[in-house]
XYZ file of C-alpha atoms in Angstrom:
160
model
C 53.380 1.939 81.686
C 53.155 0.822 84.375
C 50.419 0.894 87.487
C 52.666 1.937 90.138
C 50.759 4.601 91.457
C 52.805 8.174 90.692
C 55.307 8.908 94.101
C 53.583 12.872 93.664
C 50.512 11.293 93.513
C 48.983 11.574 97.535
C 46.497 8.524 98.622
C 43.816 9.372 100.346
C 44.392 6.433 103.665
C 41.302 5.437 104.445
C 39.250 7.299 108.178
C 39.675 5.456 111.465
C 35.972 4.292 112.870
C 34.281 6.808 114.484
C 34.301 5.367 117.852
C 32.539 7.462 120.723
C 33.923 8.196 123.886
C 34.315 5.982 126.218
C 34.323 9.135 128.933
C 31.176 9.828 128.346
C 29.673 6.124 129.437
C 31.966 6.473 132.906
C 30.298 9.534 133.863
C 27.107 8.498 132.759
C 27.880 4.782 134.849
C 29.368 6.202 137.583
C 26.510 9.098 138.347
C 24.050 6.148 137.801
C 26.166 3.509 140.511
C 26.120 6.761 142.738
C 22.679 7.424 142.296
C 21.775 3.928 143.292
C 23.937 3.564 146.315
C 21.702 6.784 148.235
C 18.576 5.785 147.098
C 19.116 1.968 148.777
C 20.555 4.137 151.640
C 17.417 6.045 151.607
C 15.598 3.247 151.772
C 17.491 1.265 154.168
C 17.063 4.466 156.330
C 13.842 4.457 155.688
C 11.841 1.457 155.362
C 13.530 -1.136 156.289
C 15.284 -4.053 155.003
C 12.683 -5.288 152.359
C 13.277 -1.882 150.617
C 16.985 -1.577 150.403
C 16.598 -5.041 148.785
C 14.207 -3.760 146.160
C 15.821 -0.522 146.093
C 19.731 -2.732 145.363
C 17.550 -4.293 142.991
C 15.977 -1.289 141.205
C 19.111 0.439 141.270
C 21.139 -2.501 139.430
C 18.628 -2.891 136.704
C 18.790 0.115 135.408
C 22.556 -0.242 135.781
C 22.185 -3.052 133.824
C 20.331 -1.470 131.114
C 22.135 1.449 130.110
C 25.843 0.237 130.416
C 25.210 -3.106 128.714
C 23.235 -0.645 125.787
C 26.000 1.749 126.313
C 28.633 -0.655 125.851
C 27.088 -3.118 122.500
C 26.055 0.591 120.723
C 29.623 2.226 122.021
C 31.856 -1.195 120.088
C 29.151 -1.034 117.729
C 29.798 2.403 116.551
C 32.933 1.815 116.274
C 32.709 -1.427 113.467
C 29.317 0.089 111.475
C 28.778 3.145 112.021
C 26.608 3.456 109.596
C 24.092 1.251 110.936
C 24.449 2.150 114.772
C 20.458 3.997 114.312
C 19.214 0.767 113.497
C 21.387 -1.126 116.762
C 20.544 1.247 119.248
C 16.674 0.510 117.856
C 16.926 -2.900 117.784
C 19.710 -3.215 121.672
C 16.434 -0.927 122.623
C 13.666 -3.170 121.830
C 15.522 -5.826 123.216
C 16.725 -4.577 126.197
C 12.582 -3.313 126.767
C 11.766 -6.696 126.299
C 13.813 -8.195 128.757
C 12.677 -5.705 131.080
C 9.179 -6.697 130.551
C 9.881 -10.655 131.412
C 12.232 -9.219 134.291
C 9.036 -7.175 135.801
C 6.170 -10.222 134.629
C 7.870 -13.132 136.081
C 8.940 -10.711 139.650
C 5.421 -9.800 139.618
C 4.499 -13.949 139.112
C 6.666 -14.906 141.901
C 5.292 -12.330 144.769
C 8.499 -10.047 144.891
C 8.639 -7.101 145.970
C 5.957 -8.998 148.622
C 4.897 -5.138 150.076
C 3.935 -1.422 148.490
C 6.784 0.211 149.738
C 8.919 -2.192 149.074
C 7.658 -1.847 145.331
C 7.693 1.623 145.524
C 11.384 1.795 145.958
C 12.297 -0.285 143.443
C 10.503 1.779 141.211
C 12.433 5.027 142.560
C 15.216 3.212 142.246
C 14.548 2.768 138.412
C 13.537 6.017 137.833
C 16.318 7.568 139.609
C 18.885 5.532 138.137
C 17.687 6.699 134.998
C 17.310 9.693 135.396
C 21.438 10.075 136.758
C 22.334 8.116 133.742
C 20.370 10.710 131.378
C 21.747 13.553 133.194
C 25.296 12.005 133.611
C 25.650 11.428 130.047
C 24.422 14.348 128.177
C 26.939 16.572 130.577
C 29.608 14.598 129.967
C 28.643 14.235 126.251
C 28.315 18.279 126.217
C 31.700 18.264 127.801
C 33.403 16.713 125.419
C 35.389 18.079 122.219
C 34.072 16.068 119.524
C 35.842 17.109 115.641
C 33.068 17.399 113.162
C 35.258 17.569 109.869
C 38.959 16.128 109.347
C 41.405 19.571 108.579
C 43.019 18.466 105.123
C 46.223 17.118 105.194
C 48.975 19.292 103.799
C 51.994 18.987 102.125
C 55.341 19.662 103.455
C 57.106 21.802 100.305
C 53.593 23.535 101.433
C 53.668 23.618 104.843
C 56.870 25.951 105.748
C 55.486 28.973 103.080
């Protein structure tokens, strides 16, 4: 008796790790960046340099928040798909705490100095969040993702 597998026995191969599509992330990044640029231009035209600076920082904060979280979760889901929900919650918690620290630090430093600049900062963060969400949802809905793997057909039965 031998311990070698029979030559006709098919041993299922280990499935490849599930990696979320990068296309949805890239579309969301592009939508957020374009929205940030539009917000900065509007702030510069309507309220001046201080508002444009605040809008630029707000757009960067929104884009950085989502990009860092998405890339971390993208690669973590490829390595440990079963833990991706727990990693998502942990990532989100740390991001919210980091944003809180950023906002508290900026407020204590007296930046942005005017109410108008604060409004443009908030508008850029909100617009970036909406753009990210819409871009990500639209791209994810249009991306084809298989729900299950089709069984493999042995070569002898494939010709029938």
